[in-house]
PDB file of C-alpha atoms in Angstrom:
ATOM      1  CA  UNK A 143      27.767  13.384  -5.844  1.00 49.00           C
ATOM      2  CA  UNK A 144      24.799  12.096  -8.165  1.00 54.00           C
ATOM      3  CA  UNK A 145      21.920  14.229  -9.438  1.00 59.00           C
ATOM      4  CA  UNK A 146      18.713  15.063  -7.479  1.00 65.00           C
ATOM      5  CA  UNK A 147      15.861  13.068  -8.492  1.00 67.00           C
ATOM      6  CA  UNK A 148      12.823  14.126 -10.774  1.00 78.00           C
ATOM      7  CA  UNK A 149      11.199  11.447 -11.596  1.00 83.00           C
ATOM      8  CA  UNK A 150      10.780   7.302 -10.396  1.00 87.00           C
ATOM      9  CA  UNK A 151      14.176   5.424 -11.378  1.00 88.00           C
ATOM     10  CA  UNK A 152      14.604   1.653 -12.339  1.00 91.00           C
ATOM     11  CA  UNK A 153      18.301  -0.035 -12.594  1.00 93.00           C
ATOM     12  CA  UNK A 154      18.324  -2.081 -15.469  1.00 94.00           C
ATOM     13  CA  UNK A 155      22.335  -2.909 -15.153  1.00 93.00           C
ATOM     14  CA  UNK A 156      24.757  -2.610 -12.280  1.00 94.00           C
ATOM     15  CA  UNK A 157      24.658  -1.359  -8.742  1.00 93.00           C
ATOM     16  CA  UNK A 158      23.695   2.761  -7.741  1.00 93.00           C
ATOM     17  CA  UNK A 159      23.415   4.049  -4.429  1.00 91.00           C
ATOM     18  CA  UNK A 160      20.434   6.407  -3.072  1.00 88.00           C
ATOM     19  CA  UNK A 161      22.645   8.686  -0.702  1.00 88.00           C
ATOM     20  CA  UNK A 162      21.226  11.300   1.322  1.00 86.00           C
ATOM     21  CA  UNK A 163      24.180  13.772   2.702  1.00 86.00           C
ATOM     22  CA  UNK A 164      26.948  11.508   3.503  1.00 89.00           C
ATOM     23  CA  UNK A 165      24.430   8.312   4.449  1.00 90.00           C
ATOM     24  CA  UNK A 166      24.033   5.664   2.120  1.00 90.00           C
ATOM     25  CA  UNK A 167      20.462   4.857   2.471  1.00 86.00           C
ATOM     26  CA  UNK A 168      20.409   1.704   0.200  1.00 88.00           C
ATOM     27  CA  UNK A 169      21.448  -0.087  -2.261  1.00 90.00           C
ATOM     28  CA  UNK A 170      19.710  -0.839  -5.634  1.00 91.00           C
ATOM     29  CA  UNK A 171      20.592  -3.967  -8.226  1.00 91.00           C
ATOM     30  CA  UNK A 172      18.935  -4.690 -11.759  1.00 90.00           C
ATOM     31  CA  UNK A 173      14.807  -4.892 -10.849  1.00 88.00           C
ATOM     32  CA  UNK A 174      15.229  -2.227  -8.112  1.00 89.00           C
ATOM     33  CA  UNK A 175      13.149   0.563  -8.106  1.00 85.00           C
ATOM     34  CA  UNK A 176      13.052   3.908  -6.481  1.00 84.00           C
ATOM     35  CA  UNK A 177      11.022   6.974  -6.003  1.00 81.00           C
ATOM     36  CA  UNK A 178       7.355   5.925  -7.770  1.00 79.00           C
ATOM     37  CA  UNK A 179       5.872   8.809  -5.394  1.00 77.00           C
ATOM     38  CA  UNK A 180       8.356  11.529  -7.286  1.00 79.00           C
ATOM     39  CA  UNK A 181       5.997  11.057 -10.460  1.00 82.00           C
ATOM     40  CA  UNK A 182       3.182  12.823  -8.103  1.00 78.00           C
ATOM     41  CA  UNK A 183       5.169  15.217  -6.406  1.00 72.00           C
ATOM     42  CA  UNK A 184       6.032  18.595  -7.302  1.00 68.00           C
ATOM     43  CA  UNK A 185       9.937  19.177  -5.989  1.00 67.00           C
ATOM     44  CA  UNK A 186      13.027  17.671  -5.998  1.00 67.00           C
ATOM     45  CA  UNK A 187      13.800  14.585  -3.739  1.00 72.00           C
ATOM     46  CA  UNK A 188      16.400  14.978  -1.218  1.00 78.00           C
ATOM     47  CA  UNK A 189      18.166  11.899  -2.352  1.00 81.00           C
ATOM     48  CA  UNK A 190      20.710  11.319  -5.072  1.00 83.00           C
ATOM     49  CA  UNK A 191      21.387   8.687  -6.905  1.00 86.00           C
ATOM     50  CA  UNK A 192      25.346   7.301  -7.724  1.00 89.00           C
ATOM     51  CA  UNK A 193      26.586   4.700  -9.812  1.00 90.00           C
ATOM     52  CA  UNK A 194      29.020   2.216  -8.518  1.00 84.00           C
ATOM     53  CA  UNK A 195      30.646   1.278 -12.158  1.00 90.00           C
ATOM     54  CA  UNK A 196      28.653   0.779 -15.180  1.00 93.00           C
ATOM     55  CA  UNK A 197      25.213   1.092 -14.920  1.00 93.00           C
ATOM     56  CA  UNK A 198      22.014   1.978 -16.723  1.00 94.00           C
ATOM     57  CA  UNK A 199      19.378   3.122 -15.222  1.00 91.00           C
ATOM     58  CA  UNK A 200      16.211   4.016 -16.623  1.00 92.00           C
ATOM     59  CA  UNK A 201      14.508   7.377 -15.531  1.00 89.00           C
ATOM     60  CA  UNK A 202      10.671   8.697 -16.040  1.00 90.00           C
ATOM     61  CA  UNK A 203      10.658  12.231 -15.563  1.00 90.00           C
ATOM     62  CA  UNK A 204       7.997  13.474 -13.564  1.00 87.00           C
ATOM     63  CA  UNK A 205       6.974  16.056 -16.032  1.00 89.00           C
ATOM     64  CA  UNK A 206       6.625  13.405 -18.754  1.00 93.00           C
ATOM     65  CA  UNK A 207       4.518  10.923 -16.775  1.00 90.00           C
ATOM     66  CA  UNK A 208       2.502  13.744 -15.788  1.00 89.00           C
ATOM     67  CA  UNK A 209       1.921  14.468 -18.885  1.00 93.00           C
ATOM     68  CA  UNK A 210       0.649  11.379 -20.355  1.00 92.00           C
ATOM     69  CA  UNK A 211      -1.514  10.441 -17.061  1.00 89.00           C
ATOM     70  CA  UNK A 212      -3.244  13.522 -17.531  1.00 90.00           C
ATOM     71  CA  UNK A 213      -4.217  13.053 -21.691  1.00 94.00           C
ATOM     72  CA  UNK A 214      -4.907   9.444 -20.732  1.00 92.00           C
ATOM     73  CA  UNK A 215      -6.656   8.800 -17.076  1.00 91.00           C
ATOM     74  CA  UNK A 216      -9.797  10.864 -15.375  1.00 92.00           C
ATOM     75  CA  UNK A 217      -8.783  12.384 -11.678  1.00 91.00           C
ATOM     76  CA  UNK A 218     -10.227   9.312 -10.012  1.00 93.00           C
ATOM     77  CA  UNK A 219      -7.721   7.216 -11.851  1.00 90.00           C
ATOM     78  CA  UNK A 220      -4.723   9.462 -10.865  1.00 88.00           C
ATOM     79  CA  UNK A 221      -5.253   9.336  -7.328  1.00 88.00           C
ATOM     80  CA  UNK A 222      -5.505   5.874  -7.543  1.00 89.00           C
ATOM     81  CA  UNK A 223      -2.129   5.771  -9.215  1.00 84.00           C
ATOM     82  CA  UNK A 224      -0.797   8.168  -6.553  1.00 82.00           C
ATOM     83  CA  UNK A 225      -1.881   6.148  -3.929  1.00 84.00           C
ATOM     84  CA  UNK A 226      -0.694   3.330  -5.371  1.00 83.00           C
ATOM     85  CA  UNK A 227       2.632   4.727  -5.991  1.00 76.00           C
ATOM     86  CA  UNK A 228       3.067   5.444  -2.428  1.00 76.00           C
ATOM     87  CA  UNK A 229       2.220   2.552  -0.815  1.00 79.00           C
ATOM     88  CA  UNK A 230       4.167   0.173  -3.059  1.00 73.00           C
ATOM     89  CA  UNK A 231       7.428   3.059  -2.435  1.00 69.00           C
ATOM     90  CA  UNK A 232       6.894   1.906   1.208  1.00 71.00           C
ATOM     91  CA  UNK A 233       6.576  -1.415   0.648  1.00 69.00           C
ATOM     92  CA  UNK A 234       9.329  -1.687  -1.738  1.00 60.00           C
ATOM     93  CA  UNK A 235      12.106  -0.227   0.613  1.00 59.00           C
ATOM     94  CA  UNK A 236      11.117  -2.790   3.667  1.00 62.00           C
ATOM     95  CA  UNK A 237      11.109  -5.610   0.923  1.00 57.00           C
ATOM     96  CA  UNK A 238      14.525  -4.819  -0.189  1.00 55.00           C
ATOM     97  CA  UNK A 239      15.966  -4.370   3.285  1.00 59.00           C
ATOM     98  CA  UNK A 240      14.692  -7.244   4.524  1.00 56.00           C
ATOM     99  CA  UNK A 241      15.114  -9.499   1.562  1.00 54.00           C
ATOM    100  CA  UNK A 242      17.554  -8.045  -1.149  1.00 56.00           C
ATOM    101  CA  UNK A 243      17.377  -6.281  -4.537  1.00 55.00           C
ATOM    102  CA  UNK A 244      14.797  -7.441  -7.040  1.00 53.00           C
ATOM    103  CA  UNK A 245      17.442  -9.215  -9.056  1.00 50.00           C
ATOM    104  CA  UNK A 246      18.243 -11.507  -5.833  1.00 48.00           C
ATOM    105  CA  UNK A 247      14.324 -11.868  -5.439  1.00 43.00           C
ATOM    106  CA  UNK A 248      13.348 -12.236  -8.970  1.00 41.00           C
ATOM    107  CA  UNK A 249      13.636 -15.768 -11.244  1.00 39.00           C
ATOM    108  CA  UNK A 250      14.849 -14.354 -14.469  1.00 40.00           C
ATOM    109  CA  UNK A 251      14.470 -18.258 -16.187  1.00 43.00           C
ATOM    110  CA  UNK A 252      11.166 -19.591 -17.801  1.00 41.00           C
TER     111      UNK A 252
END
């Protein structure tokens, strides 16, 4: 089983899988992205995270981000970002059920 979340998560390489119990809720490719609202929220996600073979994935702990939103933005700024956040998370997961990863979406030539 993979690690509760803390934070948003990008895949940079390979393939994870966001499970929740014994469900895999989707699948994420290089480009994907997961979680954006976790760098607002205050607890644990109830979703893990598994590799299928090599991967790297980049994560931005919640704490950190926190951290440098507050020394850098004013309160209206955050809750812009929050909001933000949220509504492209949404977004985001219909996009990639509908259409595939953001590697499948994404041109990657000049």
């Amino acid at each position: 089983c993979g690690e509760k979340i803390r934070g948003a998560i990008l895949v940079s390489h390979g393939e994870v899988e966001v499970i929740r119990g014994d469900i895999t809720e989707r699948k994420m490719k290089r480009l994907d992205r997961f979680a954006q609202e976790c760098l607002f929220v205050d607890k644990n996600s109830i979703y893990s995270v598994v590799s299928k073979g090599f991967s790297e994935v980049i994560l931005i702990p919640r704490k950190d981000f926190q951290q440098i939103i507050n020394s850098q933005c004013d309160k209206e700024h955050i809750a812009q970002i929050q909001e933000t956040a949220s509504t492209l998370s949404k977004a985001t997961t219909k996009a990639n059920k509908m259409f595939g990863s953001g590697e499948d979406i994404t041109p990657t030539d000049g």
